[in-house]
XYZ file of C-alpha atoms in Angstrom:
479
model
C 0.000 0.000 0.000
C 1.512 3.478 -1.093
C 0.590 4.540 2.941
C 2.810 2.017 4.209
C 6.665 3.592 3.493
C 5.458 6.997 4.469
C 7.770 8.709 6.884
C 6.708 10.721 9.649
C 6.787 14.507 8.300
C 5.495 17.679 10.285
C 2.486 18.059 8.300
C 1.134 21.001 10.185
C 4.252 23.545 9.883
C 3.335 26.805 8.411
C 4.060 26.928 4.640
C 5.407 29.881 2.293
C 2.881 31.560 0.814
C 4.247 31.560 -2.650
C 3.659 29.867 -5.608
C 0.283 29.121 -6.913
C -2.034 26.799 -4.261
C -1.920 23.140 -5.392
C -4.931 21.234 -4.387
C -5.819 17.139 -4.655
C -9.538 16.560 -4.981
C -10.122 13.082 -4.193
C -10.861 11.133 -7.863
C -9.811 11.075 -11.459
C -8.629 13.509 -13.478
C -10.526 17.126 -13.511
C -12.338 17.728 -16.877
C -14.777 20.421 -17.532
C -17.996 19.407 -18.426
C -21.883 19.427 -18.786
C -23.790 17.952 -16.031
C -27.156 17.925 -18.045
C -24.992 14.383 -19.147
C -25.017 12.966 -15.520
C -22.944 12.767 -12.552
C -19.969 14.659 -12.145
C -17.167 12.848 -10.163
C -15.475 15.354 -6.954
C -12.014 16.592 -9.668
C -14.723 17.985 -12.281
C -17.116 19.253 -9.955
C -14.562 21.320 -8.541
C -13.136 22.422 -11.734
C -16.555 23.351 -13.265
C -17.365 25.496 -10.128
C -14.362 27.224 -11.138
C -14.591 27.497 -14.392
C -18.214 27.862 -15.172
C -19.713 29.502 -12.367
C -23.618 29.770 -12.253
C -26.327 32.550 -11.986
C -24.741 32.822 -8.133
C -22.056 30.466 -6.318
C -21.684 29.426 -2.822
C -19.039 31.423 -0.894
C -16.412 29.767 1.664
C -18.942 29.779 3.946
C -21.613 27.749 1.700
C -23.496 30.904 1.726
C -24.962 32.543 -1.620
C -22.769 35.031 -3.348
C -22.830 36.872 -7.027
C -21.885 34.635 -9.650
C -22.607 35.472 -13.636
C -25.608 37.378 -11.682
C -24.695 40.658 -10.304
C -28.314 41.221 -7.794
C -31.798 39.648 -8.125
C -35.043 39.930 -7.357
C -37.311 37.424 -5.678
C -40.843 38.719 -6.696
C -45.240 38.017 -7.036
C -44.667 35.596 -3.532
C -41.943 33.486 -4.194
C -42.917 32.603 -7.668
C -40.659 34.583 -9.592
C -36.711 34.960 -9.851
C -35.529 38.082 -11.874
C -31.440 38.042 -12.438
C -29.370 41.026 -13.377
C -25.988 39.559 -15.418
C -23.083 41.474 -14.473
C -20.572 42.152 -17.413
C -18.800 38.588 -18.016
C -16.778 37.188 -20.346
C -16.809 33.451 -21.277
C -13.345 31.486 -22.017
C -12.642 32.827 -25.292
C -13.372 36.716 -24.153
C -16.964 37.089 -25.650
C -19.297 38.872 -23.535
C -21.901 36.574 -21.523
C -25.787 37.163 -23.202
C -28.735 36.605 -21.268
C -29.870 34.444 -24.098
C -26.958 32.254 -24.049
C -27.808 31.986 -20.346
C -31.340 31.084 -20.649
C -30.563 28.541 -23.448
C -27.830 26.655 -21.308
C -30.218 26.457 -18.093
C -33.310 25.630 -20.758
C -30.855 22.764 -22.068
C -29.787 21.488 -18.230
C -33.391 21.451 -17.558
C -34.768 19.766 -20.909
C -36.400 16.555 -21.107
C -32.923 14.797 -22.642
C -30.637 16.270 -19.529
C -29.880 13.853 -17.241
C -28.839 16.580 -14.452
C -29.143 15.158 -11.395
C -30.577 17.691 -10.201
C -33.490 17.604 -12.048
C -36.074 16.129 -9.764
C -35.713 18.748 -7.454
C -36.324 21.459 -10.065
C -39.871 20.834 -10.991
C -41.480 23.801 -9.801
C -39.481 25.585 -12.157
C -42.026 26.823 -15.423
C -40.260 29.130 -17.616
C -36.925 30.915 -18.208
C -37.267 33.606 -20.219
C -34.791 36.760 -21.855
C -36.526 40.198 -20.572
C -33.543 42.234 -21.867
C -29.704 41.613 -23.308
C -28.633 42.002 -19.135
C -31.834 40.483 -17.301
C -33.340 36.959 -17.124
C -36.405 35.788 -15.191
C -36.948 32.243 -13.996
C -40.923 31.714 -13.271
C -42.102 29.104 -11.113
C -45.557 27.116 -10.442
C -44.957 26.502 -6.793
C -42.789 28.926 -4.494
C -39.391 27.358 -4.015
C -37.115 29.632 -1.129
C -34.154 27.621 -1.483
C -33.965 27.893 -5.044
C -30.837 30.041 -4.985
C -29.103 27.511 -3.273
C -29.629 24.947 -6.200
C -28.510 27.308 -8.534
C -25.047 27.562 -6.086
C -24.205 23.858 -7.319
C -21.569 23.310 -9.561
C -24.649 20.905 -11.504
C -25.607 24.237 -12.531
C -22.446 25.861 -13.743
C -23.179 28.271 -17.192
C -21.245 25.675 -19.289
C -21.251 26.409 -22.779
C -20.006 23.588 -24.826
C -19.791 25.337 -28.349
C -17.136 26.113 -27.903
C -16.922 24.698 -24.459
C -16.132 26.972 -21.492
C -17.164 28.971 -19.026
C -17.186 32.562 -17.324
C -14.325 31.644 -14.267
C -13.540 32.900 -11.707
C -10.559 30.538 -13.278
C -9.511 30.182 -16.669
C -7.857 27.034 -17.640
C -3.757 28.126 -18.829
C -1.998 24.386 -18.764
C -3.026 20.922 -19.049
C -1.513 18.102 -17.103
C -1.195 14.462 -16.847
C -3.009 14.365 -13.761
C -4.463 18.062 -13.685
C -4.825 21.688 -14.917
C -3.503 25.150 -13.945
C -6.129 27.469 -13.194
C -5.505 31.310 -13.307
C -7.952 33.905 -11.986
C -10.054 35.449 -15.157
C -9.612 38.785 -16.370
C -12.816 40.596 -14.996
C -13.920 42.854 -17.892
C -15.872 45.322 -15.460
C -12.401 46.829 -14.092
C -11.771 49.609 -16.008
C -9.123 49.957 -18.293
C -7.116 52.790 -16.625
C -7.261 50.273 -13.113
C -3.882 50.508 -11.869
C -4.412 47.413 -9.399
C -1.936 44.909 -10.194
C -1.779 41.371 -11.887
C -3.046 38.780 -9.331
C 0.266 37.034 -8.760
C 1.073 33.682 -8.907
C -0.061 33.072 -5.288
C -3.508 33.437 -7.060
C -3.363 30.761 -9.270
C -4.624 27.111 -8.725
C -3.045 23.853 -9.839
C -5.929 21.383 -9.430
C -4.974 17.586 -9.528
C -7.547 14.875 -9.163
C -5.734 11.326 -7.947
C -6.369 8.367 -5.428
C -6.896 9.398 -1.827
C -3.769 7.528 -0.816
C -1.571 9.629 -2.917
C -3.256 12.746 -2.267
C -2.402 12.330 1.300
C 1.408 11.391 0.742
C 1.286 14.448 -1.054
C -0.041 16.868 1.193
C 2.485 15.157 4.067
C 5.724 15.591 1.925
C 4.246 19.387 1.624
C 3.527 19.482 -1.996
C 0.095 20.234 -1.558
C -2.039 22.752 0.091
C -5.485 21.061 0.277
C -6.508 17.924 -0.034
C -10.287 18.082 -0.867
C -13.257 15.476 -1.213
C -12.345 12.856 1.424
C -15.625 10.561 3.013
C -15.576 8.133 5.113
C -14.384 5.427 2.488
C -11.003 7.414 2.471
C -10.485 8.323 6.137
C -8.842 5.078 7.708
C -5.789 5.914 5.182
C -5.324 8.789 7.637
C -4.776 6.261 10.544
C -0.923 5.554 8.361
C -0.373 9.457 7.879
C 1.386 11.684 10.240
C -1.016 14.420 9.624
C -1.286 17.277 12.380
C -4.901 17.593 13.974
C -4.370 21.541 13.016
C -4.395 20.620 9.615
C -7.330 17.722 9.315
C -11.055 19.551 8.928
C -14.478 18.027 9.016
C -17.391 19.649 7.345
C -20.375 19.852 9.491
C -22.249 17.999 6.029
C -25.875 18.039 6.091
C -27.133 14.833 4.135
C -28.185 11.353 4.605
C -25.748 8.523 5.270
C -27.615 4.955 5.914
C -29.371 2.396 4.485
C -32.113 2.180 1.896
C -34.200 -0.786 1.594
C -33.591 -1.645 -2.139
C -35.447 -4.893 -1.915
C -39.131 -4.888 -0.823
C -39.820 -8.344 -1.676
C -39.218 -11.833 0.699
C -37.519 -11.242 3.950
C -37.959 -7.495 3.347
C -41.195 -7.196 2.496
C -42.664 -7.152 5.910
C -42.210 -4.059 8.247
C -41.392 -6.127 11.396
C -38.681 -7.484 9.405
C -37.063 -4.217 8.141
C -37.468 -3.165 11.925
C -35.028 -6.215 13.161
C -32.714 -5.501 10.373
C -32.600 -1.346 12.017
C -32.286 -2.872 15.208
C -29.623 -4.618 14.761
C -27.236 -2.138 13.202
C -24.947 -0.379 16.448
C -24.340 3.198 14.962
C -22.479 3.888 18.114
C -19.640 0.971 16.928
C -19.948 2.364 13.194
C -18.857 6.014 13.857
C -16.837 5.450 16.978
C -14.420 3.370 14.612
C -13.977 6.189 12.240
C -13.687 10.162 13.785
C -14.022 10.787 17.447
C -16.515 13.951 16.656
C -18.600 12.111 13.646
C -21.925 11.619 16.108
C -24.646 8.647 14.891
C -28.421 9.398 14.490
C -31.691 7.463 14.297
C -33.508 10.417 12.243
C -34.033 10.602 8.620
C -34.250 14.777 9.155
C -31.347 16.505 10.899
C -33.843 18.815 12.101
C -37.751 20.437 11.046
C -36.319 22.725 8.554
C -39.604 23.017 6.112
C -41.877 20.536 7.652
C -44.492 21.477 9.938
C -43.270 18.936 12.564
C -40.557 18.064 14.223
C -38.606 15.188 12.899
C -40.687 12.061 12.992
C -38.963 8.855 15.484
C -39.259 5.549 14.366
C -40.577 3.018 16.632
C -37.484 0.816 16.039
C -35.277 3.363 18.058
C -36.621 2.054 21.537
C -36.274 -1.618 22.433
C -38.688 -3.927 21.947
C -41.803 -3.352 23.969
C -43.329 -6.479 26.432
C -44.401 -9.018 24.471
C -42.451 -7.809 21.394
C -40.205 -10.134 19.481
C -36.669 -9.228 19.749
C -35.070 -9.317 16.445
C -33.454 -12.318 16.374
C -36.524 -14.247 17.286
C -38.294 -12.288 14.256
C -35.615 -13.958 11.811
C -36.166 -17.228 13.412
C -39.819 -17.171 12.965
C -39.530 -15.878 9.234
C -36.966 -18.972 8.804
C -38.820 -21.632 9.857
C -41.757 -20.705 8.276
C -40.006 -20.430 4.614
C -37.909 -23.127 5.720
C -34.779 -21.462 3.853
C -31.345 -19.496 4.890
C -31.467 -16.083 4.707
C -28.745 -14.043 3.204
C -28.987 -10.143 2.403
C -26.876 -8.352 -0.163
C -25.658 -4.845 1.091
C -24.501 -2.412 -1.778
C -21.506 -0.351 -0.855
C -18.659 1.331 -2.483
C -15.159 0.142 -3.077
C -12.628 0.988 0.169
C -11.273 0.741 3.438
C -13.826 2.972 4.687
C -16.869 0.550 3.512
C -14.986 -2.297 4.258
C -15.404 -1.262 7.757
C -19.048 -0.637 7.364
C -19.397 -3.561 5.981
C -17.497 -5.888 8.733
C -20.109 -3.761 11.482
C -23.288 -4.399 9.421
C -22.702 -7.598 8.659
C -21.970 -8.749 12.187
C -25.121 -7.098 13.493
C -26.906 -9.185 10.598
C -25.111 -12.286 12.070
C -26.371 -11.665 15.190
C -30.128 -11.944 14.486
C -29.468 -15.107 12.016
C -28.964 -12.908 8.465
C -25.850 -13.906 6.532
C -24.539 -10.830 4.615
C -22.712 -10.714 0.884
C -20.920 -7.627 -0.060
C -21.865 -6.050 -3.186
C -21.168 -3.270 -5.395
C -22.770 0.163 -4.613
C -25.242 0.231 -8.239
C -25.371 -3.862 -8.070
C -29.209 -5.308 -7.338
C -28.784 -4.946 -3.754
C -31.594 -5.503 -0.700
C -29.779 -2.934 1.143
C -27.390 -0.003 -0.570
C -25.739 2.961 1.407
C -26.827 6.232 0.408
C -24.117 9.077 1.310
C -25.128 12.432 0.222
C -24.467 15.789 1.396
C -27.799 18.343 0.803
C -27.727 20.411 -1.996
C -29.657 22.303 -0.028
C -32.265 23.080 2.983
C -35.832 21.393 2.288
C -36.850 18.149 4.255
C -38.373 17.002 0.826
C -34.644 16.093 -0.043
C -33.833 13.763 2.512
C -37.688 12.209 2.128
C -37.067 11.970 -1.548
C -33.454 10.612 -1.462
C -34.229 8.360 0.949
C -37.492 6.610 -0.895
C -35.225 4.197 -3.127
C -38.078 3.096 -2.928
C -40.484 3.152 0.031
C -44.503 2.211 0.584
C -47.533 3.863 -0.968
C -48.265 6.401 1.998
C -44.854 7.842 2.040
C -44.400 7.983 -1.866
C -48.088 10.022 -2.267
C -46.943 12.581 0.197
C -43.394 13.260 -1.394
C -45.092 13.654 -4.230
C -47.834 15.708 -2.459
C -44.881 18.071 -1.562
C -43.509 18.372 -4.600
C -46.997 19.660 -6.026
C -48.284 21.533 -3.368
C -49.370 25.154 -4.300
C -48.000 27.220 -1.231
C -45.737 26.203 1.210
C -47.964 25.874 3.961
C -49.392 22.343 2.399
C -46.250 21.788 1.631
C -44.713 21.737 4.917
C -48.023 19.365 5.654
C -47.529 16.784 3.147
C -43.621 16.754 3.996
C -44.641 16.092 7.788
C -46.922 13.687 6.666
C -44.147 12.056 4.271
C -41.651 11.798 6.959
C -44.273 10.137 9.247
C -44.623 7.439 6.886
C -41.442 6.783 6.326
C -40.266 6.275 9.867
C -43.398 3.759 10.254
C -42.537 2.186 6.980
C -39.224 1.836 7.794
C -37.946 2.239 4.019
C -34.137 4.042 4.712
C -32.325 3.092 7.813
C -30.285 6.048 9.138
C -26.675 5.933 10.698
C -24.903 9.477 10.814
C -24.853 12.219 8.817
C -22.176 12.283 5.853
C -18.375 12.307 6.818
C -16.641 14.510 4.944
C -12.804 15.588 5.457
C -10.230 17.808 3.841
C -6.277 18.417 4.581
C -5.471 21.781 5.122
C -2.430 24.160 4.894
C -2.071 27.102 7.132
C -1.965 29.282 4.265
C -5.318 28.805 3.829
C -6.827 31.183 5.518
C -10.451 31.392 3.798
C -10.848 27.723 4.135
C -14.022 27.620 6.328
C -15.823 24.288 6.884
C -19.949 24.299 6.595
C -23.002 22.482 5.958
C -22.320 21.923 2.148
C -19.112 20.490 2.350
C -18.040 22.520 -0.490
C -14.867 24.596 -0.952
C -14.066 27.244 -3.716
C -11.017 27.251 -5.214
C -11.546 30.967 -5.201
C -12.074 31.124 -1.401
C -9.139 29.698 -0.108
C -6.157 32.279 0.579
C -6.802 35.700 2.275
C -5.842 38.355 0.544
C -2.545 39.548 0.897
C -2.710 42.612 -0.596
């Protein structure tokens, strides 16, 4: 293992700030591209953000900041956006249009794109030109957080004839394993603007590789940040001598647990799918990975747009008097179908999910269920879903969680989804996450691990609830 030679180097000592910031996101190379096409892996997520921002971007913080969008306008009770462009230029200096703009999102949101955030863009009805420098964005059904799916890098301006987009970065070298990003010439400075050249210290060299090397890296100290790590990568830290000043965890909002993938057989009864919850110790889980990663038995981290608190599932307290526990509920489903009883569990490749894996499947053995490891998109009965929120509606988690879940709970996601004001909404998302907990369809654990490395001349490097770090929000300025 590449871990295993590493020599013990003072990973937290203060480094020079000079020379452009060099930064490992966790993954394959970086390419620029158009996420109406699917998934974007962590490298090209990170170098679309900084290449193609959006209508408006998510600061250091994860807070909303200008991006091609100078100001806007939230109008007529929630149910209309209006966006004035600032003066932008894409990659090849040609000024930014408002009907370029409304024909990329138009394309992202089309019936071909398979942008995965689509679902959560329904409400959206129109996006329309009103002049050359202003674009509205009408909806059916108010939507507050809207902004904040506009923030993600899924939503990037990316215009792929020819392909590009407005910064903050510009792409000046290729590598084997990464680009060179230098901070775009903003055409709104005037031309008489004595301010000088952003040095070199401004520059980015963005390399996506394995999370092993990007952690032998960042020890020998030829790396600033390493970016993108979850809790399939952290054990490699147990090999590193990495300084505690220098390793951050995000305070991620999101869902990390277990969907039932399988409603048929074993799974197919409720009691059943309760043993199976009961028999997972999220205490053991995160107390073998970061001392500060806390577990949780609740699908919502907390009410945010529902009109109740967050539901509990009866399968959090022990089995009442008279209750089966759950290893005499396996026994009873056994000898009645008179078979073994084996569950698949879909997880990703590495050390992190092995882990998982070797907890959950013990727990299984406990109660009588024989385990087999699969492949996170194999047909599974169980599959790990860890997601950080793209942004602040319970509907997500209810949504991302149903993979899939029973009749009750599906009608009032949808319900949600469809509701006319946001009053009914926050009804039918109480309502969904009622029937969820009773139905048992998504098991939770914790809320999603996520990790970065960190040089001290980092200044602007803030953790927060997205988990999401802009190249352009990393240094303070020196100037």
């Amino acid at each position: 293992m590449i871990l295993l030679g590493l020599i013990a180097l003072a990973g937290c000592d203060r480094r020079p700030d000079a020379g452009p910031v060099v930064v490992s996101a966790i993954g394959g190379m970086p390419e620029a591209g158009d996420s109406s096409r699917g998934m974007l892996p962590t490298p090209s997520r990170v170098m679309v953000d900084a290449t193609a921002q959006g209508l408006v971007r998510f600061d250091a913080a994860g807070q909303i900041e200008p991006g091609v969008a100078e100001r806007w306008t939230v109008i007529d009770d929630g149910m209309s956006y209006i966006f004035r462009l600032r003066d932008a230029e894409w990659s090849d200096g040609k000024p930014v249009s408002a009907g370029e703009v409304v024909a990329i999102l138009r394309r992202q949101l089309g019936p071909r794109s398979r942008n995965p955030l689509l679902p959560f863009l329904s409400a959206i009805d129109e996006i329309v030109e009103m002049t050359p420098e202003v674009i509205e964005v009408r909806l059916k059904r108010p939507r507050p957080d809207l902004l904040k799916l506009f923030a993600q890098p899924e939503l990037a301006l990316f215009r792929t004839r020819p392909p590009g987009g407005s910064g903050p970065f510009r792409v000046v070298t290729t590598y084997r394993d990464g680009v060179m990003l230098r901070p775009a010439f903003d055409p709104a400075r005037s031309p008489d603007d004595d301010t000088p050249e952003p040095g070199p210290e401004a520059s980015v060299r963005l390399i996506g590789e394995r999370a092993a090397r990007a952690i032998v890296r960042f020890v020998a100290r030829d790396s600033d940040l390493v970016t993108g790590g979850s809790f399939v990568d952290w054990p490699y830290l147990a090999n590193a001598e990495v300084a505690p000043a220098n390793q951050r965890i995000d305070p991620a909002a999101g869902l990390f647990g277990l969907a039932i993938a399988n409603r048929e057989g074993f799974l197919a009864e409720v009691n059943n799918r309760i043993a199976i919850a009961r028999s997972i110790d999220r205490q053991a889980i995160v107390g073998a990975f970061a001392p500060d990663w806390t577990s949780t038995a609740q699908l919502l981290p907390d009410r945010l747009d529902s009109a109740a608190p967050p539901a509990t599932a009866a399968w959090t307290s022990p089995p009442a008097s008279g209750e089966s526990s759950p290893a005499d509920t396996v026994a009873a489903w056994r000898k009645t179908h008179n078979e073994a009883l084996t569950l698949r569990i879909a997880l990703p490749a590495g050390p992190g999910a092995t882990i998982l894996y070797g907890y959950v499947a013990a727990g299984l053995r406990r109660i009588g269920i024989g385990a087999e490891r699969v492949a996170i998109d194999a047909p599974a009965d169980l599959r790990l879903i860890d997601a950080v929120a793209p942004y602040d509606s319970a509907r997500w988690y209810l949504a991302t969680a149903c993979q899939p879940c029973g009749a009750d709970a599906a009608a009032a996601i949808d319900a949600a989804r469809d509701a006319p004001d946001l009053r009914l909404r926050a009804q039918h998302i109480a309502a969904a996450d009622r029937a969820l907990a009773a139905d048992v369809a998504y098991i939770p654990i914790a809320r999603p691990l996520r990790w970065s490395l960190v040089a001290l001349r980092l200044g602007q490097w803030q953790g927060n609830s997205r988990a999401w770090h802009p190249l352009n929000h990393l240094r303070n300025d020196t100037k």
